[in-house]
Each structure stands twice: as C-alpha cells, then as structure tokens.
Short mmCIF file of C-alpha atoms in Angstrom, two decimals:
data_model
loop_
_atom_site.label_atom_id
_atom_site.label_comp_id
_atom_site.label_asym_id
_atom_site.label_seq_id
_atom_site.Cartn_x
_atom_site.Cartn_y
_atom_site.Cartn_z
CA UNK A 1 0.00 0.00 0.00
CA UNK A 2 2.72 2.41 1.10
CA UNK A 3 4.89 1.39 -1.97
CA UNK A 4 1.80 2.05 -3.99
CA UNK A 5 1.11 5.51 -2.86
CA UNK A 6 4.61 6.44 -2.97
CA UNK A 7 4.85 5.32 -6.81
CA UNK A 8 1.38 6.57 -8.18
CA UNK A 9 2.29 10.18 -6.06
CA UNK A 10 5.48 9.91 -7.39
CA UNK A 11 5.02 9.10 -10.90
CA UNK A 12 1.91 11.70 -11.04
CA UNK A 13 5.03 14.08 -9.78
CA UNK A 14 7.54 13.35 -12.13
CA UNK A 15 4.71 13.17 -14.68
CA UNK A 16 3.97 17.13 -14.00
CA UNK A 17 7.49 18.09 -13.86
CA UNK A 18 8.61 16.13 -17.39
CA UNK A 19 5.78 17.91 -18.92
CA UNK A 20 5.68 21.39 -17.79
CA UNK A 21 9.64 21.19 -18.54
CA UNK A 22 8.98 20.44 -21.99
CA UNK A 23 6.19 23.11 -22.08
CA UNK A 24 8.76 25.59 -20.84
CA UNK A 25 11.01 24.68 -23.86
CA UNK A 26 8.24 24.15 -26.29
CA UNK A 27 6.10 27.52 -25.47
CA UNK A 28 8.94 29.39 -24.35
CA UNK A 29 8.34 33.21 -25.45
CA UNK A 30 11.36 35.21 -26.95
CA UNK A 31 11.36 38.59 -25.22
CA UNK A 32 13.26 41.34 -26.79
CA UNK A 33 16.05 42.48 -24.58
CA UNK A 34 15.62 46.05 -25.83
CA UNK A 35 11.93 45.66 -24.42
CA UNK A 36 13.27 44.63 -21.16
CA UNK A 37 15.54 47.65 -20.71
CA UNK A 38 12.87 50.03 -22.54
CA UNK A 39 10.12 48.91 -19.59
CA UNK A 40 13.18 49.44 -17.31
CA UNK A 41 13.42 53.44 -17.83
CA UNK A 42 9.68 53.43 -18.39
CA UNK A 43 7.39 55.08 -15.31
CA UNK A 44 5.57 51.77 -14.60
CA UNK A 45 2.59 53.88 -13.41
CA UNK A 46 0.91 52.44 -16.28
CA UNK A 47 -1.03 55.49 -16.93
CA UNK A 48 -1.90 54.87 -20.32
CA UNK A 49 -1.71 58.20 -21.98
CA UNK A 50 0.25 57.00 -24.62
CA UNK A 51 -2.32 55.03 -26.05
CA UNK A 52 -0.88 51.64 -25.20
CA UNK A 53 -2.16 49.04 -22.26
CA UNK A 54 0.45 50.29 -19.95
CA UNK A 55 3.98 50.41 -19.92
CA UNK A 56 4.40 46.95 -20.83
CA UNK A 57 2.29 47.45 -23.56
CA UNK A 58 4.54 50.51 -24.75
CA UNK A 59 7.58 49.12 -23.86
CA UNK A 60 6.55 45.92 -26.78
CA UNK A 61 5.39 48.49 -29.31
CA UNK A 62 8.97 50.82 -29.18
CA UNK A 63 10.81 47.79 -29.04
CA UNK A 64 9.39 46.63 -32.26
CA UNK A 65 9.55 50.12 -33.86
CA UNK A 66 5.46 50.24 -33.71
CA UNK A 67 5.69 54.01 -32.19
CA UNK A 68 8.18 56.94 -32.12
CA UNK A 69 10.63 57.05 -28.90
CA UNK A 70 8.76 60.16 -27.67
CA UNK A 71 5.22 57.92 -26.87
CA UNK A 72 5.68 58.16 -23.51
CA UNK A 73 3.53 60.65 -22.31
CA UNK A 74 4.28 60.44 -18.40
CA UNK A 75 8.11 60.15 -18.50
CA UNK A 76 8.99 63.81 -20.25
CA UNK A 77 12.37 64.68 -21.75
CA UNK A 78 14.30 62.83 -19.52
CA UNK A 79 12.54 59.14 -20.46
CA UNK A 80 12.25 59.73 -24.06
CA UNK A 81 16.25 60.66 -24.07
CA UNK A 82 16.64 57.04 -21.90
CA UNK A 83 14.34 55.31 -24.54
CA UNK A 84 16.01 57.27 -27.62
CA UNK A 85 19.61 55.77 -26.26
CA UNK A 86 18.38 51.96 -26.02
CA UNK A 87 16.63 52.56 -29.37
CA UNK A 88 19.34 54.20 -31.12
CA UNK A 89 17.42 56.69 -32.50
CA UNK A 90 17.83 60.79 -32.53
CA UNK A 91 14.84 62.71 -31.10
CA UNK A 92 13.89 66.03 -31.76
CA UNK A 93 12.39 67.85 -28.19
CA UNK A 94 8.91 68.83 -28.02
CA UNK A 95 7.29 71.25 -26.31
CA UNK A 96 6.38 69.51 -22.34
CA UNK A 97 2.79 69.82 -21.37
CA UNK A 98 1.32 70.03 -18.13
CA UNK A 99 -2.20 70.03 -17.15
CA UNK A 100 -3.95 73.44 -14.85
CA UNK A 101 -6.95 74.21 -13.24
CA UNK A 102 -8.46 77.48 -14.65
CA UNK A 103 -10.39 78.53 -11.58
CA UNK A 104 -9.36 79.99 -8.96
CA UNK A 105 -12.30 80.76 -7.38
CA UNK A 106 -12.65 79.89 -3.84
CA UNK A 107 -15.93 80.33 -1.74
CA UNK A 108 -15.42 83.80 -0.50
CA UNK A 109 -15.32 84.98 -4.51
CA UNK A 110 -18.09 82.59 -5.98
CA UNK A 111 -20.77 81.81 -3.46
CA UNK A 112 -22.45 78.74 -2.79
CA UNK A 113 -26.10 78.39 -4.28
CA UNK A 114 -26.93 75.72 -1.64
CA UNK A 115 -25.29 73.27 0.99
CA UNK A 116 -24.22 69.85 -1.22
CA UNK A 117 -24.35 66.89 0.94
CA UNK A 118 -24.62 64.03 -1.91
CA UNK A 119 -22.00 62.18 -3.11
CA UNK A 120 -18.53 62.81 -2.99
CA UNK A 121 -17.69 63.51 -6.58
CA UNK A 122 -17.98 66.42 -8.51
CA UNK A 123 -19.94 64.56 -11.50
CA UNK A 124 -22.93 64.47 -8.75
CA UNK A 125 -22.37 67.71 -8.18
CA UNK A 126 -22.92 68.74 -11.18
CA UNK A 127 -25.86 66.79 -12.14
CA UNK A 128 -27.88 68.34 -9.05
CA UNK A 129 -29.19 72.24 -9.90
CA UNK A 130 -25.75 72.60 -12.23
CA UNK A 131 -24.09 72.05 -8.75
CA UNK A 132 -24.20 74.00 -5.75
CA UNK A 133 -21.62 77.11 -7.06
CA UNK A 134 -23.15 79.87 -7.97
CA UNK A 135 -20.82 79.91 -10.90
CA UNK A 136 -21.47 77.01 -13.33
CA UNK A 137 -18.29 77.23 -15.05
CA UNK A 138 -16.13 76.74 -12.11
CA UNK A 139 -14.26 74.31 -9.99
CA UNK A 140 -16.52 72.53 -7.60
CA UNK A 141 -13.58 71.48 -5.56
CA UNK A 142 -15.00 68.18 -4.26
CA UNK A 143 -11.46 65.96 -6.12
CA UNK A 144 -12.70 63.63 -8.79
CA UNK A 145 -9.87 65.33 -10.59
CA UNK A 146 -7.36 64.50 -7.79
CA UNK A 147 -8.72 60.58 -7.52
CA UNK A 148 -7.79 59.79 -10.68
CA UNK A 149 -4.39 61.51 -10.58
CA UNK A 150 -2.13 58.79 -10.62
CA UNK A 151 0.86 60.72 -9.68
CA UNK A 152 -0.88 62.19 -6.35
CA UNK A 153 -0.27 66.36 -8.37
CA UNK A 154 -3.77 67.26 -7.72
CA UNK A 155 -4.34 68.31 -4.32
CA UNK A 156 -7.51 70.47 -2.84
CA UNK A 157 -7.26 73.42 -1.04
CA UNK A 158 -8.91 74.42 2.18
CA UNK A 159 -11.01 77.19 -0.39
CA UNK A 160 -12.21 73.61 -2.13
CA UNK A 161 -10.05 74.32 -5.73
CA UNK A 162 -8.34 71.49 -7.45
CA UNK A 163 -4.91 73.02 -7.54
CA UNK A 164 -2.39 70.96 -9.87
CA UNK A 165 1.64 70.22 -8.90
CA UNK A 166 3.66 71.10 -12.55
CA UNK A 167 6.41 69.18 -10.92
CA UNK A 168 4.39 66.02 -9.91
CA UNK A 169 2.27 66.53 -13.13
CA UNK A 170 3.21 63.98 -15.80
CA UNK A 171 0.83 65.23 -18.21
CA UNK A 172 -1.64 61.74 -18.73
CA UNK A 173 -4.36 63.85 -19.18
CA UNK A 174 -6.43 61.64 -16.89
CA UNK A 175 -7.62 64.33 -15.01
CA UNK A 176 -8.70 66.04 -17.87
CA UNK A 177 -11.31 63.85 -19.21
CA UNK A 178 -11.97 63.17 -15.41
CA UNK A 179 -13.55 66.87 -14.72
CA UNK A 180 -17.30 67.82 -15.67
CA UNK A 181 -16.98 71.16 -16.09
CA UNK A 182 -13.62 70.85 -18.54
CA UNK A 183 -11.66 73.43 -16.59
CA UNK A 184 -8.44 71.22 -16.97
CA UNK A 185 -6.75 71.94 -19.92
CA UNK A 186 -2.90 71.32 -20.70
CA UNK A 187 -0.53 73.81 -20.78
CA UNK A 188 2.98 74.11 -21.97
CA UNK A 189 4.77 73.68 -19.03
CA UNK A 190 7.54 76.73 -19.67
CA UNK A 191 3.94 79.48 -19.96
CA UNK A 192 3.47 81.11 -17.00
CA UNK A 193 1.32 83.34 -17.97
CA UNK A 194 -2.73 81.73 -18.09
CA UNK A 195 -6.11 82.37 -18.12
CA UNK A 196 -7.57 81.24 -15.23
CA UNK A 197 -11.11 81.72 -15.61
CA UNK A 198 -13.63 79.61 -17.85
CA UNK A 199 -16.62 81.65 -17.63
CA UNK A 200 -18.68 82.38 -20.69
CA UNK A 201 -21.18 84.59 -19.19
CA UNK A 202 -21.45 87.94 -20.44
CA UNK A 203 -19.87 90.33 -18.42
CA UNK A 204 -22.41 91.53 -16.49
CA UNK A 205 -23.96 87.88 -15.75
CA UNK A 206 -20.03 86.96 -14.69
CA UNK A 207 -19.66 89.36 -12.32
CA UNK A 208 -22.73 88.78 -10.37
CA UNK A 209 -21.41 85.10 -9.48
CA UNK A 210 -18.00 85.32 -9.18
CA UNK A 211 -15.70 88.18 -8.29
CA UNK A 212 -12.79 87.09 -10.09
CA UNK A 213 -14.26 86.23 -13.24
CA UNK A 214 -13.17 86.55 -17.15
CA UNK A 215 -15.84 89.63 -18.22
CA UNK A 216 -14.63 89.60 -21.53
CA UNK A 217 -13.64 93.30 -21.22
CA UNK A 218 -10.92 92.87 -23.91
CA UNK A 219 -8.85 95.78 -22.11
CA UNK A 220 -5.95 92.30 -22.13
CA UNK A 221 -6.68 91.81 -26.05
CA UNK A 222 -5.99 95.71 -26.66
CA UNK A 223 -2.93 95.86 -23.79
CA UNK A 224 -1.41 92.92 -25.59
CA UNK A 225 1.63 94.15 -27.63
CA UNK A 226 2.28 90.51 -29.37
CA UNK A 227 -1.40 90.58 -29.87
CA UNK A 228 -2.14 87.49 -28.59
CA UNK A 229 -4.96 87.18 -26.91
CA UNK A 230 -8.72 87.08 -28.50
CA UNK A 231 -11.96 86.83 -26.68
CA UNK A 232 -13.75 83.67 -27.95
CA UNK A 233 -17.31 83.19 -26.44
CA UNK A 234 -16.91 85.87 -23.90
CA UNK A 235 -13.61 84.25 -22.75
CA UNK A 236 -9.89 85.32 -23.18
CA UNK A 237 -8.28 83.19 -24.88
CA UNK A 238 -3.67 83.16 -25.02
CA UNK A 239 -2.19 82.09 -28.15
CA UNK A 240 0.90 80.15 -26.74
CA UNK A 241 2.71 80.36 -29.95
CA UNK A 242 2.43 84.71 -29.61
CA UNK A 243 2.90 84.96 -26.30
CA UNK A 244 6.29 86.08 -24.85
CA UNK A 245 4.93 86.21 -21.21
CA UNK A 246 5.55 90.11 -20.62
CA UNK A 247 2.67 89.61 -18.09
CA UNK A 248 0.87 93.19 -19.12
CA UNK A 249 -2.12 91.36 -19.14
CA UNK A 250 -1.63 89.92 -15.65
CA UNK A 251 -1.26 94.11 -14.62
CA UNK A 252 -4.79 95.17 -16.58
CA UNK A 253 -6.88 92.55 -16.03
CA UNK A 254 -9.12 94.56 -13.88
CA UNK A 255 -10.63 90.93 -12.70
CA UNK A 256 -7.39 89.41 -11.70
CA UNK A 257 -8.54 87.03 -13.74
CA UNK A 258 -5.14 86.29 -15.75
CA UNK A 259 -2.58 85.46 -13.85
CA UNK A 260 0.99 83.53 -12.98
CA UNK A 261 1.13 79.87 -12.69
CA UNK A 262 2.44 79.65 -9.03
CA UNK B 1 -27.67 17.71 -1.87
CA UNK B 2 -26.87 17.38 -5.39
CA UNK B 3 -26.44 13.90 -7.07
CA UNK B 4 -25.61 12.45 -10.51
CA UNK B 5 -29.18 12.03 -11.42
CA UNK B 6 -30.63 15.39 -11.17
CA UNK B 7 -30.54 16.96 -14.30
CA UNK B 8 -28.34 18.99 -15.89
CA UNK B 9 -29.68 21.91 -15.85
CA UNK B 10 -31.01 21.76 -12.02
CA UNK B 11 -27.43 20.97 -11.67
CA UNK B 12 -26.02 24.40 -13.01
CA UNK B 13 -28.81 26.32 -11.29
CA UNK B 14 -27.63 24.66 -8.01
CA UNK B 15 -23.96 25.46 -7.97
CA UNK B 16 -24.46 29.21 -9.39
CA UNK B 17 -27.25 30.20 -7.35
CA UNK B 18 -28.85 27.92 -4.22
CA UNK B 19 -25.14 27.18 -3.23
CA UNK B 20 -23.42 29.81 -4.38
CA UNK B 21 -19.77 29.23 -3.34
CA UNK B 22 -18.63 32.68 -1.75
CA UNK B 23 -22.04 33.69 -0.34
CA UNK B 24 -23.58 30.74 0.55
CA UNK B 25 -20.74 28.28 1.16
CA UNK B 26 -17.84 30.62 2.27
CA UNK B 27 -15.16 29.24 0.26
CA UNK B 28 -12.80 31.13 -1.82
CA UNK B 29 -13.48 34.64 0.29
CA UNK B 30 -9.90 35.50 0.71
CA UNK B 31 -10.31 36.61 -3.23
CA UNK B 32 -13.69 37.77 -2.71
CA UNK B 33 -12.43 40.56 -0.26
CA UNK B 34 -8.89 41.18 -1.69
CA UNK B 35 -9.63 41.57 -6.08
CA UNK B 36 -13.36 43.50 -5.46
CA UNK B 37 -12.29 46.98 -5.16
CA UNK B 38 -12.62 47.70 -8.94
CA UNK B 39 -15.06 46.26 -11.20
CA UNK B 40 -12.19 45.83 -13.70
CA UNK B 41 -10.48 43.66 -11.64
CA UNK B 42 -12.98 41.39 -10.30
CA UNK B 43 -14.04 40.84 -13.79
CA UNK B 44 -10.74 39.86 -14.37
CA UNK B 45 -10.46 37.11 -11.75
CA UNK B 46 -13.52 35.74 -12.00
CA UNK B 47 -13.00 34.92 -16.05
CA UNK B 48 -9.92 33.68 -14.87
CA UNK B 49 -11.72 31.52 -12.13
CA UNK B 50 -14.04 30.35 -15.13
CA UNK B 51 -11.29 29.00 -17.25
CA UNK B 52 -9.02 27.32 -14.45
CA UNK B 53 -11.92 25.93 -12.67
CA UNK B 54 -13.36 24.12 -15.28
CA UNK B 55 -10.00 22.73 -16.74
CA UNK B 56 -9.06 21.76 -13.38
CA UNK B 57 -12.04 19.79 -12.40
CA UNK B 58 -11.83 17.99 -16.13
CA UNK B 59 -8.29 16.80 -15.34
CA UNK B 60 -8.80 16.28 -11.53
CA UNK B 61 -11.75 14.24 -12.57
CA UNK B 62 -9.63 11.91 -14.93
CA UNK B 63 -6.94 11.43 -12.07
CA UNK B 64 -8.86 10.82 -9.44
CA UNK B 65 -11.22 8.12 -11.77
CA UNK B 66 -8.60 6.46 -13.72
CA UNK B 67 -5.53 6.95 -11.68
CA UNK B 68 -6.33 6.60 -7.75
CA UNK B 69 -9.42 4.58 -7.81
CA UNK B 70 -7.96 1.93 -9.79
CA UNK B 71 -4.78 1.48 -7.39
CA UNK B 72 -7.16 2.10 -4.12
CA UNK B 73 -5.50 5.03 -3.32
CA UNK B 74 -8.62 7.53 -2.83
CA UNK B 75 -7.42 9.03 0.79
CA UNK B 76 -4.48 10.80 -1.36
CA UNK B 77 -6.86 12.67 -3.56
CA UNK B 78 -5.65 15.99 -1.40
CA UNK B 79 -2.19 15.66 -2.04
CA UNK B 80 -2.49 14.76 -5.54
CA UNK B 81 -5.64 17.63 -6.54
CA UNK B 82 -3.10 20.01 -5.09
CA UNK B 83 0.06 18.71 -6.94
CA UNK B 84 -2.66 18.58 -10.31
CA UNK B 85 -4.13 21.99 -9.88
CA UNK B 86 -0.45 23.82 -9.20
CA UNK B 87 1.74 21.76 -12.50
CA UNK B 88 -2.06 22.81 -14.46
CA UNK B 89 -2.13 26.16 -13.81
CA UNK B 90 1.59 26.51 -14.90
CA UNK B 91 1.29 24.75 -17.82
CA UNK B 92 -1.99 26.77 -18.48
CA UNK B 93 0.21 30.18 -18.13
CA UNK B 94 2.62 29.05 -20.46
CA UNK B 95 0.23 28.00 -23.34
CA UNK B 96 -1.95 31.24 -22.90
CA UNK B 97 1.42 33.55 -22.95
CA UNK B 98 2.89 31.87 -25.71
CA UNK B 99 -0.50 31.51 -28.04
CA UNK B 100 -2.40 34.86 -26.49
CA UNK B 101 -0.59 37.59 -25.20
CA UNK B 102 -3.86 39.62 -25.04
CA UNK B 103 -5.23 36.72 -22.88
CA UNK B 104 -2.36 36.72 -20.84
CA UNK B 105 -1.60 40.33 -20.32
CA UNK B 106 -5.91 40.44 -19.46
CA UNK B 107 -5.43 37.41 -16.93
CA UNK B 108 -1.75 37.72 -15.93
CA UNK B 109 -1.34 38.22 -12.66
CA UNK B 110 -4.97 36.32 -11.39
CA UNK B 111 -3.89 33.01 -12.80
CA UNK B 112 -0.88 32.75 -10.11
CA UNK B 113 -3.25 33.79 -7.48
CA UNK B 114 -6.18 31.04 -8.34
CA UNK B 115 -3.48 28.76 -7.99
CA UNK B 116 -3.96 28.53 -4.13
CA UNK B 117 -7.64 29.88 -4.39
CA UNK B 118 -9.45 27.20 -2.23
CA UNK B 119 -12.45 27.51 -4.28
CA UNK B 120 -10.69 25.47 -7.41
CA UNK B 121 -9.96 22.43 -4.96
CA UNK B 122 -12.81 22.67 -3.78
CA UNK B 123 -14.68 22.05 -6.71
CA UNK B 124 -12.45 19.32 -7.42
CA UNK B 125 -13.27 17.31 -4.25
CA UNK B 126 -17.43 18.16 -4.34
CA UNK B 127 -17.15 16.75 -8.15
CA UNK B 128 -15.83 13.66 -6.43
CA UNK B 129 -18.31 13.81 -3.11
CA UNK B 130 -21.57 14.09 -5.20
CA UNK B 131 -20.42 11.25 -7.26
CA UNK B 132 -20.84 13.29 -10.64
CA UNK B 133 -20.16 11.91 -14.09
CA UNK B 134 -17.67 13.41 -16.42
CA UNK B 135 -19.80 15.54 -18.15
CA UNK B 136 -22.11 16.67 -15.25
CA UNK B 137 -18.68 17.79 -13.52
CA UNK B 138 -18.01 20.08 -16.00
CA UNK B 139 -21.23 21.72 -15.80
CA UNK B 140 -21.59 21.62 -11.94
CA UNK B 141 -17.63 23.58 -12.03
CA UNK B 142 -19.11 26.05 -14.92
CA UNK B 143 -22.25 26.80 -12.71
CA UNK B 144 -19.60 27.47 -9.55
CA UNK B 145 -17.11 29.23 -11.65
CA UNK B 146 -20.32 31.08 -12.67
CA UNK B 147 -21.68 31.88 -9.56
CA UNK B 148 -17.97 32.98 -7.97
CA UNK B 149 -18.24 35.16 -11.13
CA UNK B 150 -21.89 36.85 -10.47
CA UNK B 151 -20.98 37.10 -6.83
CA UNK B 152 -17.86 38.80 -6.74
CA UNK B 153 -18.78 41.38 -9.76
CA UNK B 154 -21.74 42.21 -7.87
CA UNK B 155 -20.03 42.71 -5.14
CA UNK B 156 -17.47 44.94 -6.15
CA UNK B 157 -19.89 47.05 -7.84
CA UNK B 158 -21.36 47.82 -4.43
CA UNK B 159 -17.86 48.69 -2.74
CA UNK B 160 -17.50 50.40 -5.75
CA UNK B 161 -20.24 52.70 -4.99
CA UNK B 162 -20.48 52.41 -0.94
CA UNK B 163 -16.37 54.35 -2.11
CA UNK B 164 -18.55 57.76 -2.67
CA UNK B 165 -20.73 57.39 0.15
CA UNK B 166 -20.36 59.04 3.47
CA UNK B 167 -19.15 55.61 5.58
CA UNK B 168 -18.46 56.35 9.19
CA UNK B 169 -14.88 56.57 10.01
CA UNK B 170 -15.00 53.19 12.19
CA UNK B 171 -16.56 51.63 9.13
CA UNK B 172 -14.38 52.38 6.26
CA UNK B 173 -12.57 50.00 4.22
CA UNK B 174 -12.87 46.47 5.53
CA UNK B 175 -15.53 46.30 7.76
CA UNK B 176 -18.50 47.83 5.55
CA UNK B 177 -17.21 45.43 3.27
CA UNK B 178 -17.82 42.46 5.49
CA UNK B 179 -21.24 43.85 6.16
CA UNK B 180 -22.16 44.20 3.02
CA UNK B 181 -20.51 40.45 2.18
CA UNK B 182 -23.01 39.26 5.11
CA UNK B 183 -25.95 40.43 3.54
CA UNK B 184 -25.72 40.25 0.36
CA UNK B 185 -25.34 36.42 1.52
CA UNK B 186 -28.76 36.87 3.48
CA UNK B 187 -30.08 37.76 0.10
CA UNK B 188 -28.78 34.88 -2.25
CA UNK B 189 -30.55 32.38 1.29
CA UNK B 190 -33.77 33.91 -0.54
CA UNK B 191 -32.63 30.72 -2.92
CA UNK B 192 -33.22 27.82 -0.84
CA UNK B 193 -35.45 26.14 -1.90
CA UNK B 194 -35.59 26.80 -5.62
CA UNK B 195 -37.03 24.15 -7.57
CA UNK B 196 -36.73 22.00 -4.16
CA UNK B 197 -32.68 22.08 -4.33
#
C-alpha cells in the first residue's frame, strides 16, 4: 500500500514536472532584450496616456519600432532621451505639457447656491441644480480630478479648488477627461502666464457670481503688444505660440482674472 | 444535496445560485475581499476563475477516476488535486502567454493567485463527493465558476459605490465590506429552496 502511494504520487510528480519542462522549452516566449531595458526606464505607473495598455504594452510596441521614442507621455524629456539611447534613434524635443486648473475661485469669490451633501464627486455635483456654485463654469472642488491623478499632483485646497503640482504633473491627461466642467486643460509647461477663468457669461452675468471672473472686457486683447490674446465666447483666450509672457495682461486685467502659474 | 441524477440543468442552477460558493458556502473569500475593489479587476479574476476551474475539475476528474481509484488510493486525492491543480495552472500560463498575449496580459497576474484559491480544490473534491459523471462535472464547475463570477462582480460594484458614500470613520474599508458580504449572503438564502434544491 505504502509502496503504492509512494509510486502513483510519485510518478503523477515526475509526470507534471517532465511535462511542464517540456512546455517551458516548447512555449517558451522570446522577449526582446531592448523591451526589457525600454520597460526598465519606463514610469511603470501604467497610466496609459500614450495610447498603449500600460507600460508593458509601450515598452513591446517601441521595441518593435510600432511608435516613435517620444510615446511616452508620463516620463517627459528625460525618459524619451533614456528610450532614444536603447533605441538608437535621434529625437527632436517637443514642447512639455502640463495640465492646470483654470479657476481659482474659492468660496469667499463665488458663493455657494446651496449646501451639497450628496456624493462625494464632482460629477454628482454637477448633475444636481448645475451644482451647488453659484458659478457654473467653475471648480466645484470636491477631487474627482485628484482621484484619478495617478501621480498624487492634484491636491484640494482648504477654499475647495483642485490646484495641480507642474512638478508632480506627468501630463496623462487623466484628469482632464476626469472633470465635468472641462476646466483642466494642458498647458505648456515653460507658460506662465494663463487664463484662469472659464466663464462664458457675459460680463455683467459673470460678475454677479463670481468676483474674479473673465468679463470679456478685452482691455488684455488691446494691452497685448504681441497681440495674442482674442476673446472667444466671452472668454480670453492666449495664443501660446504669440505669447512672450511680458505679463501686461496679468497688470490690466481689472478681474485678476489672468494670472501667474504659481 | 446534489447527485448524478438530477438533471443537468437543475445541476447548473444549483452550484451558481442555491449554493453559491462565496455567499452561501464561504469558500474562496480571501479573493472575494482582496480583487473587489474595482469592477475591472474582479471581472478579471472571476473569467480567470471560469477558465481554471473548469479545466481543473476535467483533469482532476480523470486522475482521481482512472488513476487513484484503480490502485485504491482515494485518501491521497488531497495531495495529488493540489500537486494537479499547481503543475495545471503553470502549464496553463505558459500555453496562454505563448498563443495569447492579449489573454495573458488580461489574466496575468490572477492566474498565479487562483493557484492557491481554495475555491478550485474545492470544486475538485465536491465533483468527487456528489459522485458526478464526467460531463455533469463540467457543468456543476461552470455553474460554480459562474456563480464565484456573479458574486464577486456584484459585489465589487457595491464597494465600488459604498467608495462615494459618506461611511463612518469606524466603518471604512474592511468592515462595511464584510457587512455588506453578510448580507448580500442573506439575500442569495432567498434561494433555498428553488425548484426544491
């Protein structure tokens, strides 16, 4: 009996281990040593902003020359320059991104319409009477923004505003499709100088809900000596390309409502 | 109880629903608690929990039937499901990441993981218990794998949305999970007794 159990246990042992060693041999998957290193210098956050399922995903495509070395989205100069090296390809630099919240109104300049106690998102929020700030263009500071983050850049302030880290921001643009009122938008990451209002309202209409508003007084679009910004829909708008960041705007907006990226 | 000669599809009904492994029989919850924060995820394990459940009970069926029975050797069945199920789910990795890396980069990490999940043996040693054929052991693991499946999606989409709500501090996390675990497993005992199983 014991002989017995040790054989069939045994055999049903060796059994296993003869075939999964062949298995090993005969479905054995050739991985591309450049793919190895590429996923090496490669975030690992798997973000996905480059369009690939994660950094493994990216790190298959560059190896087998699918993509250009300057995919990756969250890694910047510095990753692309790593990846360029293992590739063995020149890169040409392009202009960084970074994503910014463009309101900066806190409760004592846009009132509240009504006390929100539903759930903690700002999606709710907004479904429920367009929210409960009186401004319906502006942040509602309750962090779906900063959940998705996946770099931890978005924080909230004590004024409940979504206020975004340039130096933690890897520019996936989660947090951009993440906001229902599509106040994130990405900025190069050398302008200073930004709008930081997204209120349509005519001027008038602005300035009764929020004190810091955009009233689409163009006194910025005449001041401007590059000529680069335009009111579109009752809205400043800065043409990155024109803009040498003199920062006259910042002095005449009689709203405050252009100003420095702290 | 169920036996060989109920029918088939009395059989499936049985496993899915009246016993449901995680909330009626409390077996595999270790998974059930640690893969359900994200509906993504628990999606993820329980297609993987499909797959290697019902390839595990085939081949733990054929070993059991036409390897220990015939030497007498039916008290090592735990040694030997164990020693199946691990060498199976290896071999299963290595065929899915050769043939599918889609499947494999989908599955990837869960298929490890179900290697010790205590739900796969056992469904491997009830296949044996209830004295099920070949064929009905297939369907009775699909109906589990099924169930584990229904249960732990549904679950997660709760925790999902119990994330937004306004939990009390003492509550959060683990605990409001366990409560809602408990009676969500009050509500599939609404089964018994379906179709007198």
């Amino acid at each position: 009996m014991i002989g017995q159990a040790i054989l069939v246990l045994g055999g049903l042992g060796l059994g296993f281990g003869i075939l999964l060693s062949f298995a090993s041999r005969k479905f054995a998957v050739v991985v591309d040593p450049k793919e190895e290193k590429i996923l090496e210098v490669l975030p690992g956050s798997n973000c996905g902003a480059c369009g690939f399922p994660g950094c493994q995903g990216l790190a298959e495509a560059l190896a087998k020359g699918k993509t250009e070395a300057t995919s990756c989205v969250a890694g910047g100069a510095e990753v692309t320059k790593k990846v360029a090296k293992i590739l063995g390809v020149e890169i040409e630099p392009k202009t960084e991104l970074v994503a910014f919240v463009a309101c900066r109104a806190g409760i004592k300049q846009a009132k509240k319409k009504f006390k929100y106690r539903g759930l903690n998102n700002c999606q709710a929020d907004a479904l429920l009477f367009t929210g409960d700030k009186s401004c319906v263009y502006g942040c509602l500071g309750l962090g779906s923004c900063a959940k998705v983050c996946p770099f931890d850049a978005i924080s909230i302030t004590a004024e409940g505003l979504a206020v975004i880290d340039p130096k933690k921001c890897k520019s996936c643009q989660k947090c951009v499709k993440a906001c229902p009122r599509n106040l994130i938008s990405m900025v190069p990451r050398a302008q200073e100088v930004i709008i930081i209002c997204k209120n349509r309202d005519r001027g008038k209409k602005a300035k009764e809900v929020c004190s810091i508003a955009c009233i689409a007084c163009r006194i910025c679009e005449k001041a401007c000596p590059q000529q680069a910004i335009s009111i579109v829909d009752n809205l400043a708008v800065i043409d990155y390309q024109k803009c040498n960041q003199c920062a006259i705007c910042v002095e005449k907006c009689p709203q405050k409502a252009i100003g420095v990226r702290s | 109880m169920i036996s060989n000669n109920m029918s088939i599809f009395l059989i499936f009904i049985s496993a899915m629903m009246v016993n449901n492994i995680l909330l009626i029989r409390f077996i595999g919850l270790c998974s059930f608690f640690g893969v359900s924060n994200r509906m993504e995820t628990s999606i993820g394990m329980g297609m993987a929990v499909i797959f290697v459940m019902v390839i595990a009970s085939i081949v733990s069926w054929l070993v059991y039937h036409h390897i220990l029975v015939p030497f007498h050797l039916e008290f090592l069945r735990t040694a030997t499901f164990i020693l199946t199920i691990a060498s199976l789910v290896q071999l299963e990795e290595m065929v899915i990441r050769k043939n599918s890396p889609n499947l494999y980069r989908a599955m990837g990490i869960y298929l490890p993981l179900i290697t010790t999940n205590c739900a796969i043996l056992a469904v491997a040693f009830l296949n044996i218990d209830y004295n099920l054929s070949f064929f009905k052991s297939i369907i009775y693991s699909l109906g589990v794998s099924l169930g584990y499946t229904l249960a732990i999606v549904m679950f997660a989409g709760i925790r999902e949305r119990i994330e937004l709500s306004p939990v009390p501090k003492s509550f959060k996390g683990y605990p409001i999970a366990f409560i809602t675990a408990s009676l969500m497993s009050l509500a599939f005992l609404g089964f018994k007794g379906l179709f007198g199983l």
